[in-house]
């Protein structure tokens, strides 16, 4: 892939030790699809320069966690009935890399392609797919680098907008596991007390000002 497009595809962002399951900002390094046009990378490109260079391509670079889960699902789901184009069940083809499975035909019967399972070094059908980590109402900002989004003007608004629940702890989002009635009741009680005290204080001040002929 690097020789064809120049992408430095590696294993994605590491989980770290101890593991950190915050996905951070949804961007190029965390699974957002991107378009490489010339020497620049975009989250959404609508210009006319795409395709002018041999390195122009569409790419995606998930984290290691997503890559591992996807490969496990490929291995589990892609080991179903392996049938060739004539409907005959065949044995799995051995492989060492994904390109070894380019000529495999037993996945085509289901409209799938084949990839190399890292667990058992056999060609399995690709039946696990990534999905966008944000609601369809959010779209990548046009002609900007990955990580920038805007609201789709054509969104029908059928449901509330959402994003995946895990975010970095420094993006200004507070998460609450459950609601507690006690803070609300305390706030209501404190507000009622302040309101009553303010009411009577206003009356006392008014009476005092009348006595001093200031009202």
XYZ file of N, CA and C in Angstrom, residues 41-213:
519
model
N -4.126 16.026 2.812
C -5.113 15.034 3.242
C -6.380 15.763 3.667
N -7.526 15.273 3.218
C -8.811 15.896 3.495
C -9.777 14.882 4.104
N -10.674 15.387 4.931
C -11.747 14.548 5.441
C -12.900 14.484 4.464
N -13.021 15.511 3.631
C -14.085 15.576 2.625
C -13.581 16.478 1.497
N -13.381 15.913 0.330
C -12.805 16.681 -0.783
C -13.763 16.707 -1.967
N -14.004 17.899 -2.514
C -14.888 18.016 -3.682
C -14.243 18.820 -4.811
N -12.919 18.898 -4.780
C -12.210 19.629 -5.824
C -12.031 18.791 -7.085
N -11.220 19.278 -7.986
C -11.025 18.625 -9.284
C -9.619 18.056 -9.460
N -8.813 18.063 -8.391
C -7.434 17.602 -8.517
C -7.265 16.123 -8.186
N -8.296 15.492 -7.639
C -8.164 14.082 -7.271
C -7.946 13.219 -8.519
N -6.953 12.378 -8.456
C -6.662 11.480 -9.567
C -5.549 11.962 -10.473
N -5.071 13.177 -10.262
C -4.007 13.694 -11.122
C -2.653 13.101 -10.775
N -2.519 12.575 -9.561
C -1.286 11.922 -9.151
C -1.566 10.460 -8.840
N -0.573 9.617 -9.055
C -0.748 8.188 -8.819
C -0.923 7.865 -7.345
N -0.515 8.787 -6.479
C -0.639 8.542 -5.042
C -1.986 8.976 -4.485
N -2.839 9.597 -5.296
C -4.166 9.999 -4.823
C -4.987 8.760 -4.503
N -5.583 8.724 -3.324
C -6.332 7.533 -2.919
C -7.200 7.852 -1.716
N -8.142 6.949 -1.427
C -8.985 7.020 -0.243
C -8.437 6.027 0.768
N -8.310 6.435 2.019
C -7.726 5.549 3.024
C -8.444 5.618 4.352
N -8.081 4.688 5.243
C -8.604 4.665 6.606
C -7.546 4.030 7.489
N -7.340 4.585 8.696
C -6.335 4.075 9.623
C -6.952 3.950 11.021
N -7.588 2.810 11.312
C -8.168 2.623 12.647
C -7.085 2.431 13.696
N -7.498 2.451 14.968
C -6.579 2.147 16.046
C -6.320 0.645 16.088
N -5.310 0.255 16.841
C -4.982 -1.161 16.954
C -6.142 -1.957 17.525
N -6.889 -1.374 18.460
C -8.027 -2.073 19.054
C -9.064 -2.412 17.987
N -9.422 -1.427 17.149
C -10.409 -1.677 16.105
C -9.891 -2.674 15.075
N -8.616 -2.575 14.749
C -8.024 -3.515 13.794
C -8.085 -4.948 14.320
N -7.759 -5.109 15.609
C -7.765 -6.444 16.193
C -9.176 -7.032 16.220
N -10.145 -6.214 16.616
C -11.529 -6.694 16.665
C -12.041 -7.051 15.274
N -11.711 -6.232 14.294
C -12.175 -6.492 12.932
C -11.555 -7.784 12.389
N -10.268 -7.989 12.654
C -9.619 -9.205 12.183
C -10.198 -10.451 12.860
N -10.537 -10.324 14.148
C -11.152 -11.454 14.852
C -12.519 -11.780 14.257
N -13.291 -10.744 13.911
C -14.604 -10.966 13.308
C -14.469 -11.548 11.904
N -13.471 -11.091 11.150
C -13.211 -11.673 9.839
C -12.954 -13.176 9.976
N -12.129 -13.519 10.950
C -11.759 -14.911 11.126
C -12.963 -15.746 11.560
N -13.821 -15.178 12.392
C -14.984 -15.916 12.905
C -16.109 -15.985 11.878
N -16.457 -14.815 11.295
C -17.574 -14.774 10.362
C -17.188 -15.267 8.968
N -15.924 -15.104 8.619
C -15.488 -15.462 7.277
C -15.162 -16.920 7.099
N -15.400 -17.745 8.116
C -15.124 -19.176 8.013
C -16.394 -19.975 7.758
N -17.399 -19.307 7.232
C -18.620 -20.024 6.885
C -18.375 -20.938 5.708
N -19.435 -21.374 5.064
C -19.289 -22.270 3.917
C -18.461 -21.587 2.838
N -17.307 -22.141 2.548
C -16.428 -21.596 1.513
C -16.769 -22.287 0.197
N -17.481 -21.588 -0.656
C -18.013 -22.165 -1.890
C -17.479 -21.386 -3.077
N -17.045 -22.109 -4.099
C -16.540 -21.441 -5.290
C -17.692 -21.016 -6.190
N -17.367 -20.451 -7.322
C -18.390 -19.917 -8.219
C -19.312 -20.995 -8.787
N -18.857 -22.259 -8.743
C -19.679 -23.360 -9.251
C -20.537 -24.000 -8.171
N -20.458 -23.458 -6.938
C -21.258 -23.994 -5.848
C -20.625 -25.146 -5.114
N -19.334 -25.411 -5.352
C -18.634 -26.518 -4.693
C -17.893 -26.014 -3.457
N -18.004 -26.781 -2.360
C -17.304 -26.405 -1.138
C -15.821 -26.706 -1.294
N -14.979 -25.759 -0.891
C -13.537 -25.887 -1.081
C -12.802 -25.663 0.235
N -11.537 -26.057 0.247
C -10.699 -25.859 1.430
C -10.150 -24.433 1.450
N -9.885 -23.937 2.655
C -9.328 -22.595 2.798
C -7.910 -22.550 2.245
N -7.563 -21.462 1.593
C -6.235 -21.282 0.998
C -5.293 -20.689 2.044
N -4.097 -21.235 2.135
C -3.095 -20.722 3.075
C -2.543 -19.384 2.578
N -2.125 -18.542 3.507
C -1.611 -17.219 3.134
C -0.672 -16.697 4.207
N 0.106 -15.705 3.820
C 0.968 -14.992 4.744
C 0.665 -13.502 4.763
N 0.056 -13.005 3.688
C -0.310 -11.604 3.601
C -1.583 -11.482 2.771
N -2.212 -10.311 2.833
C -3.512 -10.122 2.180
C -3.447 -10.328 0.678
N -2.318 -9.960 0.064
C -2.206 -10.092 -1.390
C -2.220 -11.550 -1.844
N -1.915 -12.492 -0.930
C -1.951 -13.910 -1.280
C -3.375 -14.385 -1.551
N -4.364 -13.590 -1.114
C -5.767 -13.985 -1.261
C -6.444 -13.284 -2.435
N -5.658 -12.589 -3.252
C -6.236 -11.808 -4.348
C -6.954 -12.682 -5.370
N -6.468 -13.909 -5.566
C -7.042 -14.784 -6.585
C -8.052 -15.775 -6.018
N -8.345 -15.664 -4.720
C -9.294 -16.589 -4.093
C -10.704 -16.292 -4.597
N -11.421 -17.344 -4.983
C -12.749 -17.133 -5.557
C -13.892 -17.600 -4.703
N -13.612 -18.279 -3.566
C -14.725 -18.846 -2.812
C -15.506 -17.817 -1.985
N -15.043 -16.584 -1.948
C -15.826 -15.544 -1.263
C -16.750 -14.809 -2.227
N -16.467 -14.921 -3.514
C -17.238 -14.175 -4.508
C -18.684 -14.636 -4.581
N -18.949 -15.889 -4.186
C -20.311 -16.403 -4.238
C -21.250 -15.615 -3.342
N -20.695 -14.985 -2.295
C -21.494 -14.182 -1.372
C -21.273 -12.689 -1.594
N -20.549 -12.355 -2.642
C -20.281 -10.951 -2.913
C -19.219 -10.361 -2.024
N -18.426 -11.198 -1.358
C -17.368 -10.733 -0.465
C -16.017 -10.822 -1.159
N -15.038 -10.203 -0.559
C -13.647 -10.362 -0.986
C -12.925 -11.165 0.073
N -11.694 -11.572 -0.216
C -10.940 -12.406 0.717
C -9.777 -11.634 1.305
N -9.436 -11.963 2.544
C -8.275 -11.379 3.193
C -7.585 -12.452 4.001
N -6.374 -12.192 4.426
C -5.592 -13.178 5.158
C -5.855 -13.059 6.656
N -6.281 -14.147 7.278
C -6.509 -14.159 8.711
C -5.177 -14.239 9.442
N -4.936 -13.257 10.289
C -3.668 -13.233 11.019
C -3.610 -14.325 12.086
N -4.776 -14.861 12.464
C -4.801 -15.870 13.521
C -4.345 -17.239 13.025
N -4.799 -17.611 11.819
C -4.522 -18.964 11.340
C -3.872 -19.008 9.961
N -3.554 -17.834 9.407
C -2.868 -17.763 8.108
C -3.620 -18.493 7.003
N -4.925 -18.261 6.933
C -5.745 -18.788 5.841
C -6.593 -17.635 5.298
N -7.008 -17.751 4.054
C -7.825 -16.721 3.428
C -9.279 -16.877 3.869
N -9.821 -15.837 4.476
C -11.209 -15.845 4.924
C -11.951 -14.706 4.236
N -13.265 -14.776 4.249
C -14.076 -13.745 3.607
C -14.235 -12.537 4.526
N -14.170 -11.352 3.958
C -14.294 -10.122 4.744
C -15.770 -9.830 4.995
N -16.204 -10.045 6.231
C -17.603 -9.852 6.583
C -17.788 -8.949 7.788
N -16.739 -8.285 8.205
C -16.825 -7.301 9.277
C -16.419 -5.960 8.695
N -17.166 -4.934 9.019
C -16.930 -3.627 8.405
C -16.968 -2.521 9.458
N -16.192 -1.484 9.222
C -16.214 -0.317 10.091
C -17.443 0.534 9.782
N -17.905 1.264 10.762
C -18.982 2.216 10.534
C -18.558 3.567 11.087
N -19.216 4.608 10.632
C -18.891 5.945 11.101
C -19.175 6.065 12.596
N -18.305 6.761 13.319
C -18.454 6.884 14.764
C -19.313 8.071 15.163
N -19.967 8.686 14.199
C -20.836 9.822 14.490
C -22.165 9.656 13.765
N -23.158 10.402 14.204
C -24.475 10.363 13.579
C -24.384 10.858 12.135
N -25.317 10.388 11.299
C -25.291 10.777 9.887
C -25.529 12.273 9.694
N -25.984 12.951 10.736
C -26.187 14.399 10.626
C -24.863 15.156 10.614
N -23.797 14.527 11.124
C -22.474 15.135 11.100
C -21.742 14.690 9.848
N -21.215 15.621 9.105
C -20.454 15.295 7.904
C -19.095 15.991 7.987
N -18.053 15.374 7.432
C -16.738 16.020 7.433
C -16.793 17.362 6.707
N -16.133 18.350 7.278
C -16.102 19.674 6.661
C -15.423 19.606 5.301
N -16.011 20.252 4.309
C -15.529 20.174 2.930
C -14.159 20.842 2.794
N -13.245 20.129 2.171
C -11.902 20.620 1.859
C -11.120 21.054 3.095
N -11.397 20.390 4.218
C -10.620 20.619 5.432
C -9.994 19.302 5.863
N -8.983 19.414 6.695
C -8.294 18.215 7.162
C -9.215 17.367 8.031
N -8.950 16.078 8.175
C -9.786 15.219 9.017
C -9.867 15.746 10.445
N -10.995 15.487 11.100
C -11.189 15.949 12.468
C -12.128 17.131 12.572
N -12.501 17.737 11.437
C -13.438 18.858 11.424
C -14.764 18.401 10.827
N -15.863 18.763 11.500
C -17.185 18.335 11.066
C -18.155 19.508 11.067
N -19.261 19.331 10.349
C -20.328 20.314 10.320
C -21.663 19.593 10.219
N -22.741 20.321 10.504
C -24.073 19.731 10.454
C -24.547 19.669 9.009
N -25.052 18.515 8.612
C -25.564 18.338 7.260
C -26.867 19.117 7.111
N -26.881 20.070 6.176
C -28.076 20.902 5.977
C -29.263 20.096 5.479
N -29.011 18.932 4.904
C -30.084 18.096 4.374
C -30.538 17.011 5.335
N -30.033 17.051 6.556
C -30.430 16.031 7.527
C -31.906 16.173 7.862
N -32.610 15.042 7.866
C -34.060 15.074 8.098
C -34.414 15.280 9.567
N -33.454 15.093 10.461
C -33.733 15.303 11.875
C -34.666 14.273 12.464
N -34.625 13.049 11.956
C -35.522 12.003 12.445
C -35.191 11.612 13.885
N -33.927 11.627 14.230
C -33.514 11.257 15.587
C -32.503 12.262 16.108
N -32.269 12.183 17.410
C -31.292 13.073 18.027
C -29.894 12.751 17.523
N -29.066 13.760 17.359
C -27.698 13.543 16.906
C -26.876 12.886 18.011
N -25.989 12.003 17.642
C -25.191 11.293 18.633
C -23.764 11.114 18.131
N -22.884 10.817 19.065
C -21.527 10.384 18.750
C -21.241 9.168 19.616
N -20.151 8.496 19.364
C -19.790 7.369 20.210
C -19.578 7.871 21.634
N -19.872 7.041 22.669
C -19.917 7.531 24.046
C -18.578 7.810 24.697
N -17.493 7.267 24.175
C -16.215 7.447 24.851
C -15.387 8.524 24.169
N -15.047 9.550 24.942
C -14.269 10.661 24.411
C -13.082 10.920 25.320
N -12.148 11.635 24.806
C -11.008 12.030 25.622
C -11.511 12.878 26.788
N -10.825 12.794 27.920
C -11.278 13.527 29.093
C -10.884 14.996 29.066
N -10.364 15.491 27.940
C -9.978 16.894 27.875
C -10.692 17.653 26.752
N -11.839 17.146 26.291
C -12.562 17.826 25.216
C -13.762 18.597 25.752
N -13.887 18.711 27.066
C -14.952 19.531 27.629
C -16.299 18.853 27.709
N -16.334 17.538 27.776
C -17.598 16.815 27.875
C -17.665 16.107 29.220
N -18.773 16.290 29.953
C -18.975 15.617 31.227
C -19.950 14.465 31.047
N -19.602 13.305 31.551
C -20.450 12.127 31.445
C -20.968 11.751 32.818
N -22.258 11.429 32.929
C -22.877 11.029 34.177
C -23.483 9.647 33.986
N -23.110 8.710 34.839
C -23.591 7.347 34.704
C -25.083 7.230 35.042
N -25.570 8.007 36.006
C -26.982 7.952 36.366
C -27.361 9.280 37.008
N -28.661 9.545 37.054
C -29.144 10.785 37.660
C -29.517 10.538 39.121
N -29.241 11.521 39.956
C -29.540 11.440 41.387
C -30.541 12.534 41.733
N -31.638 12.178 42.394
C -32.676 13.143 42.710
C -32.271 14.097 43.828
N -31.344 13.676 44.694
C -30.999 14.496 45.860
C -30.478 15.884 45.491
N -29.527 16.027 44.552
C -29.070 17.390 44.216
C -30.205 18.289 43.706
N -31.110 17.719 42.926
C -32.227 18.520 42.437
C -33.141 18.983 43.554
N -33.442 18.081 44.507
C -34.301 18.454 45.635
C -33.629 19.494 46.529
N -32.318 19.328 46.746
C -31.592 20.309 47.556
C -31.595 21.681 46.888
N -31.404 21.692 45.581
C -31.413 22.956 44.844
C -32.792 23.613 44.917
N -33.843 22.806 44.773
C -35.201 23.336 44.854
C -35.485 23.905 46.238
N -35.062 23.167 47.284
C -35.288 23.639 48.646
C -34.532 24.927 48.933
N -33.274 24.979 48.492
C -32.477 26.189 48.717
C -33.079 27.375 47.973
N -33.554 27.137 46.769
C -34.174 28.214 46.004
C -35.444 28.718 46.662
N -36.248 27.804 47.215
C -37.488 28.213 47.898
C -37.182 29.048 49.132
N -36.171 28.622 49.897
C -35.799 29.373 51.101
C -35.314 30.771 50.736
N -34.460 30.857 49.732
C -33.957 32.168 49.304
C -35.108 33.043 48.816
N -36.073 32.452 48.110
C -37.205 33.217 47.615
C -38.062 33.776 48.738
N -38.333 32.949 49.755
C -39.152 33.408 50.900
C -38.433 34.496 51.671
N -37.149 34.279 51.936
C -36.373 35.289 52.670
C -36.328 36.604 51.892
N -36.149 36.521 50.594
C -36.104 37.737 49.780
C -37.452 38.463 49.802
N -38.545 37.700 49.776
C -39.882 38.311 49.805
C -40.098 39.109 51.078
N -39.822 38.476 52.240
C -40.029 39.175 53.498
C -39.014 40.310 53.683
N -37.811 40.146 53.198
C -36.820 41.217 53.301
C -37.282 42.440 52.512
N -37.913 42.194 51.357
C -38.428 43.300 50.545
C -39.525 44.058 51.283
N -40.403 43.308 51.970
C -41.481 43.958 52.732
C -40.920 44.802 53.866
N -39.937 44.245 54.604
C -39.328 44.975 55.725
C -38.663 46.258 55.247
N -37.925 46.167 54.136
C -37.250 47.349 53.599
C -38.274 48.388 53.149
N -39.371 47.933 52.551
C -40.411 48.861 52.090
C -41.039 49.609 53.257
N -41.353 48.862 54.362
C -41.948 49.498 55.551
C -40.980 50.506 56.156
N -39.705 50.118 56.214
C -38.700 51.010 56.789
C -38.556 52.276 55.963
N -38.593 52.165 54.633
C -38.480 53.335 53.763
C -39.695 54.242 53.876
N -40.874 53.654 54.109
C -42.080 54.486 54.299
C -41.992 55.301 55.581
N -41.467 54.661 56.658
C -41.336 55.383 57.918
C -40.378 56.567 57.784
N -39.361 56.372 56.923
C -38.394 57.439 56.728
C -38.771 58.359 55.575
N -40.019 58.150 55.061
C -40.553 58.938 53.966
C -39.620 58.917 52.732
